[in-house]
Amino acid sequence: MRFDTLPEWLAWQENLHFTEVDPGLDRIGLVWQRLDYAKTLPYKIVTVAGTNGKGSSVAMLDAIIRAADYKVGTYTSPHLLNYNERIVIGGQACDDMAICRAFEQIDQARADVSLTYFEFATLAAIILFLEQDVDIALLEVGMGGRLDAVNLFDADIALITPISLDHTQWLGVDRETIAYEKAGVIRENKPVVCSESKAATSLLAYADKLNAPVFRSGHQFRYQLEGNNWSWSNAEYDWAGLVLPALAGDYQVQNAAAVLQVVSLLIGQNFKIEQIHVHRGLSTVRLAGRFQEVTGPLVNHYLDVTHNVQGAKNLEKLLYSKECMGKTVAVLGMLKDKDAAAVAEILGQQIDVWYVGGIMGNRGLTGDNLCSEIERSVLTKPVYAHETISMAYEQANKAVKKGDRIIVFGSFYTVEVVMRLLG
């Protein structure tokens, strides 16, 4: 084996390929051929693409299907605290040695083919799901869809969550172009579920060309909020009195409605899932870093991986809905390809003071540059620049008084740093 520990493998992978992001299926496809596994995978695949809500949708699907006693494998990215979070089977993260063994297989098969960090992870997940004999794999697209490594594997069902502007450097600068990239996960004659009622024209045209049945919110399935419950229906089912998802935000019901359409399609493919399993799954689902509340003796912290305009709109509603007697203090770190000024403009009315920190690496914004971006949108609010996220958080934590709250957001890395500081 090239390396004995997972950290050694990961450090090597980070520098193996000439660039961190390199969309395309040729290299990973060649390595998969060399691995010589069965051409058709023995488990069902649900591929989840979109801009926002992918992680939440995977988490809800996982919780519901596992409640029905099926063995579920989930592949998600990025991770918050541990790499192992990316590959989970039956609710348990795969251990270091299992991942290392999969990496060794991939390394032997690739020979002189260069793979990215994400491509290694994708192949490792598929191998481990095969070894562990899962019933179904839930695969979250890393970026886009058409050229994402996950798209090497054919989806039995595609789920497209809300689409907005993000990763514009790689995916395009308008929603229609981005939606076309996301639509690339759709397969011929295989169903696609859209959680938005107004799906992009390019996505619908892509599905039509492949004769893929489209199930769209407000059309083929519907949902209705009813106080502390909600109802959902399609042509086959009418489920009333549903428990709200145990994830913060009314928008999670939109995600859950699309999830239930996927569940309905799985039932049609001989999965035995009943309303009681839906109840158990929605009531027990957990997902770190999605308006995650951490209570403290002095102030409450809210941790959220929001990093784009659509996510900021959701976060603004959540902050508004939570009563706060004092100030709302932001700890923010973002990547270069995000529209920091637009995010700040949306949240400007809810946040009183900004502490921004730099993210290291080629894709990260420095504290000073991020400060300049934020100041463009929040002209009357103080913004303090710091070299690192940890420095920004430490200063914010010193400044708050009883009754204030701290909201940490902007990227997975930002949330990770503060999670570690909070222990």
Short mmCIF file of C-alpha atoms in Angstrom, two decimals:
data_model
loop_
_atom_site.label_atom_id
_atom_site.label_comp_id
_atom_site.label_asym_id
_atom_site.label_seq_id
_atom_site.Cartn_x
_atom_site.Cartn_y
_atom_site.Cartn_z
CA MET A 1 0.00 0.00 0.00
CA ARG A 2 1.34 3.43 -0.94
CA PHE A 3 0.41 4.93 2.47
CA ASP A 4 -0.62 3.43 5.80
CA THR A 5 -2.92 6.18 7.07
CA LEU A 6 -5.85 8.15 5.70
CA PRO A 7 -4.26 11.58 6.38
CA GLU A 8 -1.22 10.53 4.31
CA TRP A 9 -3.42 9.45 1.40
CA LEU A 10 -5.40 12.69 1.50
CA ALA A 11 -2.33 14.94 1.69
CA TRP A 12 -0.90 13.14 -1.36
CA GLN A 13 -4.18 13.40 -3.31
CA GLU A 14 -4.41 17.13 -2.71
CA ASN A 15 -1.32 17.68 -4.86
CA LEU A 16 -1.55 14.73 -7.27
CA HIS A 17 -3.53 16.54 -9.98
CA PHE A 18 -2.42 19.86 -11.45
CA THR A 19 -5.64 21.59 -10.39
CA GLU A 20 -8.20 21.08 -7.61
CA VAL A 21 -11.19 21.30 -9.98
CA ASP A 22 -11.01 19.63 -13.38
CA PRO A 23 -14.47 18.69 -14.73
CA GLY A 24 -14.67 15.75 -17.11
CA LEU A 25 -15.34 12.02 -17.14
CA ASP A 26 -12.55 10.69 -19.39
CA ARG A 27 -9.89 10.14 -16.72
CA ILE A 28 -12.14 8.73 -14.02
CA GLY A 29 -13.96 6.64 -16.64
CA LEU A 30 -10.71 5.05 -17.77
CA VAL A 31 -9.71 4.19 -14.19
CA TRP A 32 -13.17 2.72 -13.51
CA GLN A 33 -12.77 0.49 -16.59
CA ARG A 34 -9.41 -0.70 -15.32
CA LEU A 35 -10.91 -1.53 -11.92
CA ASP A 36 -13.00 -4.08 -13.84
CA TYR A 37 -16.07 -4.09 -11.66
CA ALA A 38 -19.45 -5.03 -13.10
CA LYS A 39 -20.60 -2.58 -15.75
CA THR A 40 -24.04 -2.36 -14.13
CA LEU A 41 -24.01 -1.68 -10.40
CA PRO A 42 -26.19 -4.05 -8.34
CA TYR A 43 -27.76 -1.29 -6.25
CA LYS A 44 -30.18 1.51 -7.07
CA ILE A 45 -28.69 4.97 -7.53
CA VAL A 46 -30.37 8.26 -6.73
CA THR A 47 -28.23 11.16 -7.93
CA VAL A 48 -28.86 14.55 -6.34
CA ALA A 49 -27.83 17.70 -8.22
CA GLY A 50 -28.70 21.37 -7.74
CA THR A 51 -27.37 24.49 -6.05
CA ASN A 52 -28.96 24.46 -2.60
CA GLY A 53 -30.60 21.72 -0.55
CA LYS A 54 -28.59 18.77 -1.88
CA GLY A 55 -27.18 17.76 1.50
CA SER A 56 -30.54 18.19 3.23
CA SER A 57 -32.30 16.13 0.57
CA VAL A 58 -29.76 13.31 0.84
CA ALA A 59 -30.06 13.36 4.64
CA MET A 60 -33.85 13.11 4.54
CA LEU A 61 -33.84 10.36 1.92
CA ASP A 62 -31.27 8.43 3.92
CA ALA A 63 -33.26 8.73 7.15
CA ILE A 64 -36.54 7.63 5.53
CA ILE A 65 -35.12 4.69 3.58
CA ARG A 66 -33.10 3.43 6.56
CA ALA A 67 -36.26 3.68 8.69
CA ALA A 68 -37.71 1.10 6.28
CA ASP A 69 -34.76 -1.22 7.08
CA TYR A 70 -32.82 -0.82 3.85
CA LYS A 71 -29.04 -0.56 3.74
CA VAL A 72 -28.23 2.89 2.40
CA GLY A 73 -24.91 4.28 1.22
CA THR A 74 -24.52 8.07 1.01
CA TYR A 75 -21.77 9.97 -0.75
CA THR A 76 -21.70 13.69 0.02
CA SER A 77 -19.23 16.56 -0.06
CA PRO A 78 -17.53 18.49 1.27
CA HIS A 79 -17.09 17.22 4.83
CA LEU A 80 -17.15 19.37 7.94
CA LEU A 81 -14.87 17.73 10.51
CA ASN A 82 -13.77 14.34 9.18
CA TYR A 83 -13.23 13.05 5.64
CA ASN A 84 -15.10 9.87 6.61
CA GLU A 85 -18.36 11.88 6.66
CA ARG A 86 -18.30 11.74 2.86
CA ILE A 87 -18.86 7.97 2.68
CA VAL A 88 -21.53 6.66 5.05
CA ILE A 89 -23.15 3.22 5.05
CA GLY A 90 -26.14 2.40 7.22
CA GLY A 91 -25.76 5.69 9.07
CA GLN A 92 -22.12 4.98 10.00
CA ALA A 93 -19.13 6.72 8.45
CA CYS A 94 -16.68 4.29 6.83
CA ASP A 95 -13.52 3.75 8.86
CA ASP A 96 -10.06 4.89 7.82
CA MET A 97 -8.72 1.48 6.81
CA ALA A 98 -11.70 0.64 4.60
CA ILE A 99 -11.20 3.91 2.73
CA CYS A 100 -7.43 3.33 2.52
CA ARG A 101 -7.97 -0.12 0.99
CA ALA A 102 -10.29 1.39 -1.61
CA PHE A 103 -7.71 4.08 -2.36
CA GLU A 104 -5.08 1.39 -2.88
CA GLN A 105 -7.28 -0.38 -5.44
CA ILE A 106 -7.80 2.89 -7.28
CA ASP A 107 -4.11 3.77 -7.16
CA GLN A 108 -3.11 0.39 -8.58
CA ALA A 109 -5.68 0.65 -11.37
CA ARG A 110 -4.96 4.24 -12.38
CA ALA A 111 -1.25 3.66 -13.17
CA ASP A 112 -0.20 6.94 -14.84
CA VAL A 113 -3.70 8.49 -14.95
CA SER A 114 -3.95 11.60 -12.79
CA LEU A 115 -7.06 11.90 -10.60
CA THR A 116 -8.39 14.75 -8.45
CA TYR A 117 -9.12 14.51 -4.73
CA PHE A 118 -12.86 14.36 -5.52
CA GLU A 119 -12.43 11.66 -8.18
CA PHE A 120 -10.57 9.44 -5.71
CA ALA A 121 -13.40 9.91 -3.21
CA THR A 122 -16.12 9.14 -5.75
CA LEU A 123 -14.54 5.87 -6.86
CA ALA A 124 -13.84 4.87 -3.25
CA ALA A 125 -17.49 5.40 -2.34
CA ILE A 126 -18.74 3.24 -5.23
CA ILE A 127 -16.27 0.47 -4.33
CA LEU A 128 -17.22 0.51 -0.64
CA PHE A 129 -20.92 0.43 -1.47
CA LEU A 130 -20.22 -2.67 -3.58
CA GLU A 131 -18.21 -4.34 -0.83
CA GLN A 132 -20.86 -3.59 1.80
CA ASP A 133 -23.72 -4.76 -0.45
CA VAL A 134 -25.93 -1.69 -0.05
CA ASP A 135 -29.50 -1.68 -1.36
CA ILE A 136 -29.35 1.89 -2.60
CA ALA A 137 -26.73 4.61 -3.06
CA LEU A 138 -27.50 8.31 -2.69
CA LEU A 139 -24.88 10.29 -4.61
CA GLU A 140 -24.54 14.05 -4.17
CA VAL A 141 -23.02 15.86 -7.13
CA GLY A 142 -20.01 17.94 -6.17
CA MET A 143 -20.38 20.67 -8.79
CA GLY A 144 -22.67 20.96 -11.79
CA GLY A 145 -23.68 17.51 -13.00
CA ARG A 146 -22.87 16.78 -16.64
CA LEU A 147 -19.09 16.66 -16.11
CA ASP A 148 -19.05 15.83 -12.40
CA ALA A 149 -17.33 12.59 -11.37
CA VAL A 150 -20.58 11.30 -9.83
CA ASN A 151 -22.17 11.39 -13.27
CA LEU A 152 -19.98 8.50 -14.41
CA PHE A 153 -22.61 6.29 -12.77
CA ASP A 154 -26.12 6.11 -14.20
CA ALA A 155 -28.90 7.41 -11.98
CA ASP A 156 -32.06 5.33 -11.66
CA ILE A 157 -33.70 8.49 -10.32
CA ALA A 158 -32.35 12.04 -10.61
CA LEU A 159 -33.32 14.67 -8.04
CA ILE A 160 -32.69 18.32 -8.97
CA THR A 161 -32.86 20.71 -6.02
CA PRO A 162 -33.27 24.53 -6.37
CA ILE A 163 -30.89 26.07 -8.90
CA SER A 164 -29.29 29.50 -8.64
CA LEU A 165 -26.00 31.20 -9.53
CA ASP A 166 -22.98 29.43 -8.07
CA HIS A 167 -19.65 28.13 -9.41
CA THR A 168 -20.19 30.49 -12.35
CA GLN A 169 -16.52 30.19 -13.34
CA TRP A 170 -17.16 26.58 -14.39
CA LEU A 171 -20.92 26.30 -14.93
CA GLY A 172 -21.97 29.54 -16.62
CA VAL A 173 -23.21 32.96 -15.62
CA ASP A 174 -26.98 32.52 -16.00
CA ARG A 175 -29.53 30.11 -14.52
CA GLU A 176 -30.45 28.44 -17.83
CA THR A 177 -26.84 27.53 -18.60
CA ILE A 178 -26.24 26.25 -15.07
CA ALA A 179 -29.48 24.23 -15.17
CA TYR A 180 -28.30 22.55 -18.39
CA GLU A 181 -25.15 21.41 -16.57
CA LYS A 182 -27.22 20.11 -13.64
CA ALA A 183 -29.56 18.29 -16.05
CA GLY A 184 -26.63 16.20 -17.23
CA VAL A 185 -27.35 13.65 -14.47
CA ILE A 186 -30.67 12.72 -16.13
CA ARG A 187 -30.73 9.39 -17.98
CA GLU A 188 -32.84 8.16 -20.87
CA ASN A 189 -36.30 6.94 -19.80
CA LYS A 190 -35.38 7.42 -16.12
CA PRO A 191 -37.44 9.74 -13.90
CA VAL A 192 -36.25 13.16 -12.77
CA VAL A 193 -37.73 14.99 -9.78
CA CYS A 194 -37.57 18.80 -9.64
CA SER A 195 -38.08 20.48 -6.28
CA GLU A 196 -38.82 23.81 -7.98
CA SER A 197 -42.18 24.45 -9.61
CA LYS A 198 -40.61 26.79 -12.17
CA ALA A 199 -37.94 24.52 -13.51
CA ALA A 200 -35.48 25.96 -16.01
CA THR A 201 -36.44 25.59 -19.67
CA SER A 202 -33.06 24.07 -20.49
CA LEU A 203 -33.56 21.35 -17.86
CA LEU A 204 -37.03 20.45 -19.11
CA ALA A 205 -35.79 20.35 -22.71
CA TYR A 206 -32.91 18.07 -21.69
CA ALA A 207 -35.34 15.67 -20.00
CA ASP A 208 -37.71 15.75 -22.96
CA LYS A 209 -34.90 14.88 -25.37
CA LEU A 210 -34.12 11.79 -23.27
CA ASN A 211 -37.78 10.87 -22.86
CA ALA A 212 -37.24 11.11 -19.10
CA PRO A 213 -40.47 11.49 -17.09
CA VAL A 214 -40.44 14.77 -15.15
CA PHE A 215 -42.03 15.09 -11.69
CA ARG A 216 -42.21 18.75 -10.75
CA SER A 217 -43.35 20.41 -7.55
CA GLY A 218 -46.77 21.98 -7.96
CA HIS A 219 -47.46 19.84 -11.03
CA GLN A 220 -46.97 16.07 -10.65
CA PHE A 221 -46.76 16.40 -6.86
CA ARG A 222 -47.96 19.02 -4.39
CA TYR A 223 -47.52 19.98 -0.76
CA GLN A 224 -49.25 22.27 1.71
CA LEU A 225 -48.12 23.64 5.07
CA GLU A 226 -50.76 23.15 7.76
CA GLY A 227 -49.59 24.74 11.02
CA ASN A 228 -47.18 22.35 12.71
CA ASN A 229 -47.79 19.69 10.06
CA TRP A 230 -47.96 19.47 6.30
CA SER A 231 -49.57 17.35 3.61
CA TRP A 232 -48.23 15.90 0.39
CA SER A 233 -49.88 14.22 -2.59
CA ASN A 234 -49.30 12.92 -6.10
CA ALA A 235 -51.27 10.71 -8.47
CA GLU A 236 -50.76 7.63 -6.26
CA TYR A 237 -50.58 8.89 -2.68
CA ASP A 238 -52.24 11.43 -0.40
CA TRP A 239 -50.33 11.80 2.86
CA ALA A 240 -51.79 14.15 5.45
CA GLY A 241 -50.61 15.13 8.93
CA LEU A 242 -46.92 14.77 8.07
CA VAL A 243 -44.37 15.83 10.66
CA LEU A 244 -42.19 18.79 9.68
CA PRO A 245 -38.56 17.90 8.90
CA ALA A 246 -36.27 18.16 11.93
CA LEU A 247 -34.12 20.66 10.02
CA ALA A 248 -34.46 24.41 10.50
CA GLY A 249 -36.29 26.50 7.88
CA ASP A 250 -39.62 26.41 6.08
CA TYR A 251 -37.70 25.84 2.84
CA GLN A 252 -36.85 22.36 4.11
CA VAL A 253 -40.47 21.41 3.41
CA GLN A 254 -39.83 22.18 -0.26
CA ASN A 255 -36.84 19.84 -0.12
CA ALA A 256 -38.87 17.22 1.74
CA ALA A 257 -41.69 17.35 -0.82
CA ALA A 258 -39.26 16.43 -3.61
CA VAL A 259 -37.78 13.73 -1.39
CA LEU A 260 -41.24 12.19 -0.96
CA GLN A 261 -41.68 12.09 -4.73
CA VAL A 262 -38.41 10.14 -4.93
CA VAL A 263 -39.75 7.83 -2.19
CA SER A 264 -42.94 7.36 -4.21
CA LEU A 265 -40.89 6.37 -7.25
CA LEU A 266 -38.84 3.94 -5.15
CA ILE A 267 -42.06 2.34 -3.91
CA GLY A 268 -42.98 1.87 -7.56
CA GLN A 269 -39.62 0.11 -7.98
CA ASN A 270 -40.48 -2.43 -5.24
CA PHE A 271 -39.07 -0.66 -2.18
CA LYS A 272 -41.39 -1.25 0.77
CA ILE A 273 -41.61 2.22 2.32
CA GLU A 274 -44.69 3.33 4.26
CA GLN A 275 -45.90 6.57 5.80
CA ILE A 276 -44.63 5.50 9.23
CA HIS A 277 -41.11 5.32 7.77
CA VAL A 278 -41.56 8.81 6.35
CA HIS A 279 -42.57 10.04 9.81
CA ARG A 280 -39.59 8.41 11.49
CA GLY A 281 -37.15 9.68 8.91
CA LEU A 282 -38.35 13.28 8.88
CA SER A 283 -38.54 13.48 12.66
CA THR A 284 -35.06 12.07 13.25
CA VAL A 285 -33.03 13.53 10.36
CA ARG A 286 -29.91 15.43 11.42
CA LEU A 287 -27.43 17.44 9.38
CA ALA A 288 -24.59 19.48 10.84
CA GLY A 289 -23.97 23.03 9.69
CA ARG A 290 -27.50 23.83 8.50
CA PHE A 291 -28.57 26.63 10.85
CA GLN A 292 -27.23 24.42 13.60
CA GLU A 293 -27.83 25.99 16.99
CA VAL A 294 -25.17 25.70 19.69
CA THR A 295 -26.39 27.17 22.96
CA GLY A 296 -23.96 28.78 25.34
CA PRO A 297 -24.05 30.41 28.78
CA LEU A 298 -23.63 33.88 27.29
CA VAL A 299 -24.71 33.77 23.63
CA ASN A 300 -26.13 31.29 21.16
CA HIS A 301 -24.20 30.33 18.05
CA TYR A 302 -25.77 29.46 14.71
CA LEU A 303 -23.61 27.55 12.22
CA ASP A 304 -24.64 27.55 8.57
CA VAL A 305 -22.71 26.58 5.43
CA THR A 306 -24.64 29.12 3.32
CA HIS A 307 -22.39 30.59 0.62
CA ASN A 308 -24.58 31.92 -2.20
CA VAL A 309 -27.48 34.28 -2.85
CA GLN A 310 -30.26 31.73 -2.60
CA GLY A 311 -28.84 30.34 0.62
CA ALA A 312 -28.49 33.88 2.02
CA LYS A 313 -32.20 34.52 1.40
CA ASN A 314 -33.06 31.38 3.37
CA LEU A 315 -30.67 32.37 6.16
CA GLU A 316 -32.16 35.88 6.34
CA LYS A 317 -35.63 34.43 6.95
CA LEU A 318 -34.29 32.12 9.65
CA LEU A 319 -32.51 34.94 11.47
CA TYR A 320 -35.64 37.08 11.26
CA SER A 321 -37.77 34.26 12.70
CA LYS A 322 -35.50 33.77 15.73
CA GLU A 323 -35.99 36.41 18.42
CA CYS A 324 -32.79 38.10 19.55
CA MET A 325 -32.66 40.64 22.40
CA GLY A 326 -29.20 41.92 21.51
CA LYS A 327 -26.98 42.23 18.45
CA THR A 328 -26.44 39.72 15.67
CA VAL A 329 -22.71 39.29 15.09
CA ALA A 330 -21.44 37.58 11.93
CA VAL A 331 -18.30 35.51 11.54
CA LEU A 332 -17.74 35.14 7.81
CA GLY A 333 -15.24 33.50 5.48
CA MET A 334 -15.84 32.86 1.77
CA LEU A 335 -14.23 31.54 -1.41
CA LYS A 336 -13.21 33.73 -4.33
CA ASP A 337 -15.87 32.40 -6.69
CA LYS A 338 -18.76 33.45 -4.40
CA ASP A 339 -20.65 36.74 -4.65
CA ALA A 340 -19.82 38.02 -1.17
CA ALA A 341 -21.23 41.49 -1.80
CA ALA A 342 -24.62 40.11 -2.87
CA VAL A 343 -24.75 37.77 0.13
CA ALA A 344 -23.96 40.66 2.47
CA GLU A 345 -26.60 42.87 0.87
CA ILE A 346 -29.31 40.27 1.54
CA LEU A 347 -28.26 39.79 5.17
CA GLY A 348 -27.39 43.41 5.87
CA GLN A 349 -30.58 44.19 7.78
CA GLN A 350 -30.21 41.20 10.08
CA ILE A 351 -26.50 41.54 10.97
CA ASP A 352 -25.20 44.37 13.16
CA VAL A 353 -21.45 43.68 13.17
CA TRP A 354 -19.24 41.69 10.78
CA TYR A 355 -16.02 39.87 11.66
CA VAL A 356 -14.49 38.46 8.49
CA GLY A 357 -11.54 36.11 8.17
CA GLY A 358 -9.42 34.81 5.34
CA ILE A 359 -9.52 31.28 3.96
CA MET A 360 -6.15 29.84 2.99
CA GLY A 361 -5.52 28.26 -0.40
CA ASN A 362 -5.90 29.30 -4.03
CA ARG A 363 -9.70 29.46 -3.85
CA GLY A 364 -9.98 31.40 -0.59
CA LEU A 365 -10.61 35.13 -0.14
CA THR A 366 -8.26 37.00 2.16
CA GLY A 367 -9.75 38.79 5.13
CA ASP A 368 -8.92 42.21 3.63
CA ASN A 369 -10.47 41.40 0.25
CA LEU A 370 -13.58 39.95 1.84
CA CYS A 371 -13.85 43.03 4.06
CA SER A 372 -13.82 45.26 0.96
CA GLU A 373 -16.58 43.17 -0.63
CA ILE A 374 -18.78 43.33 2.48
CA GLU A 375 -18.26 47.07 2.98
CA ARG A 376 -19.68 47.68 -0.50
CA SER A 377 -23.03 46.32 0.67
CA VAL A 378 -23.24 47.30 4.37
CA LEU A 379 -22.18 50.93 4.35
CA THR A 380 -23.40 51.75 7.88
CA LYS A 381 -22.37 48.56 9.71
CA PRO A 382 -18.88 47.95 11.16
CA VAL A 383 -16.78 45.32 9.34
CA TYR A 384 -13.54 44.03 10.89
CA ALA A 385 -10.98 42.15 8.80
CA HIS A 386 -8.78 39.37 10.20
CA GLU A 387 -6.17 37.12 8.68
CA THR A 388 -7.91 33.86 9.64
CA ILE A 389 -11.38 32.60 10.55
CA SER A 390 -10.19 31.62 14.02
CA MET A 391 -8.92 35.16 14.67
CA ALA A 392 -12.22 36.63 13.44
CA TYR A 393 -14.19 34.29 15.70
CA GLU A 394 -12.05 34.97 18.75
CA GLN A 395 -12.56 38.72 18.38
CA ALA A 396 -16.28 38.31 17.81
CA ASN A 397 -16.56 36.11 20.88
CA LYS A 398 -14.77 38.73 22.99
CA ALA A 399 -17.07 41.49 21.76
CA VAL A 400 -20.48 39.89 22.36
CA LYS A 401 -22.62 40.52 25.43
CA LYS A 402 -25.38 38.47 27.02
CA GLY A 403 -28.40 38.40 24.72
CA ASP A 404 -26.34 38.76 21.51
CA ARG A 405 -25.96 35.94 19.01
CA ILE A 406 -23.19 34.83 16.66
CA ILE A 407 -23.95 33.57 13.17
CA VAL A 408 -21.08 31.69 11.50
CA PHE A 409 -21.41 31.18 7.74
CA GLY A 410 -19.91 31.57 4.27
CA SER A 411 -18.38 28.15 3.59
CA PHE A 412 -17.94 24.65 4.96
CA TYR A 413 -14.41 25.62 5.98
CA THR A 414 -15.65 28.60 8.02
CA VAL A 415 -18.11 26.43 9.92
CA GLU A 416 -15.49 23.72 10.43
CA VAL A 417 -13.02 26.12 12.04
CA VAL A 418 -15.57 27.43 14.54
CA MET A 419 -16.93 23.94 15.24
CA ARG A 420 -13.44 22.90 16.29
CA LEU A 421 -13.01 26.00 18.45
CA LEU A 422 -16.34 25.25 20.11
CA GLY A 423 -15.23 21.67 20.75
#
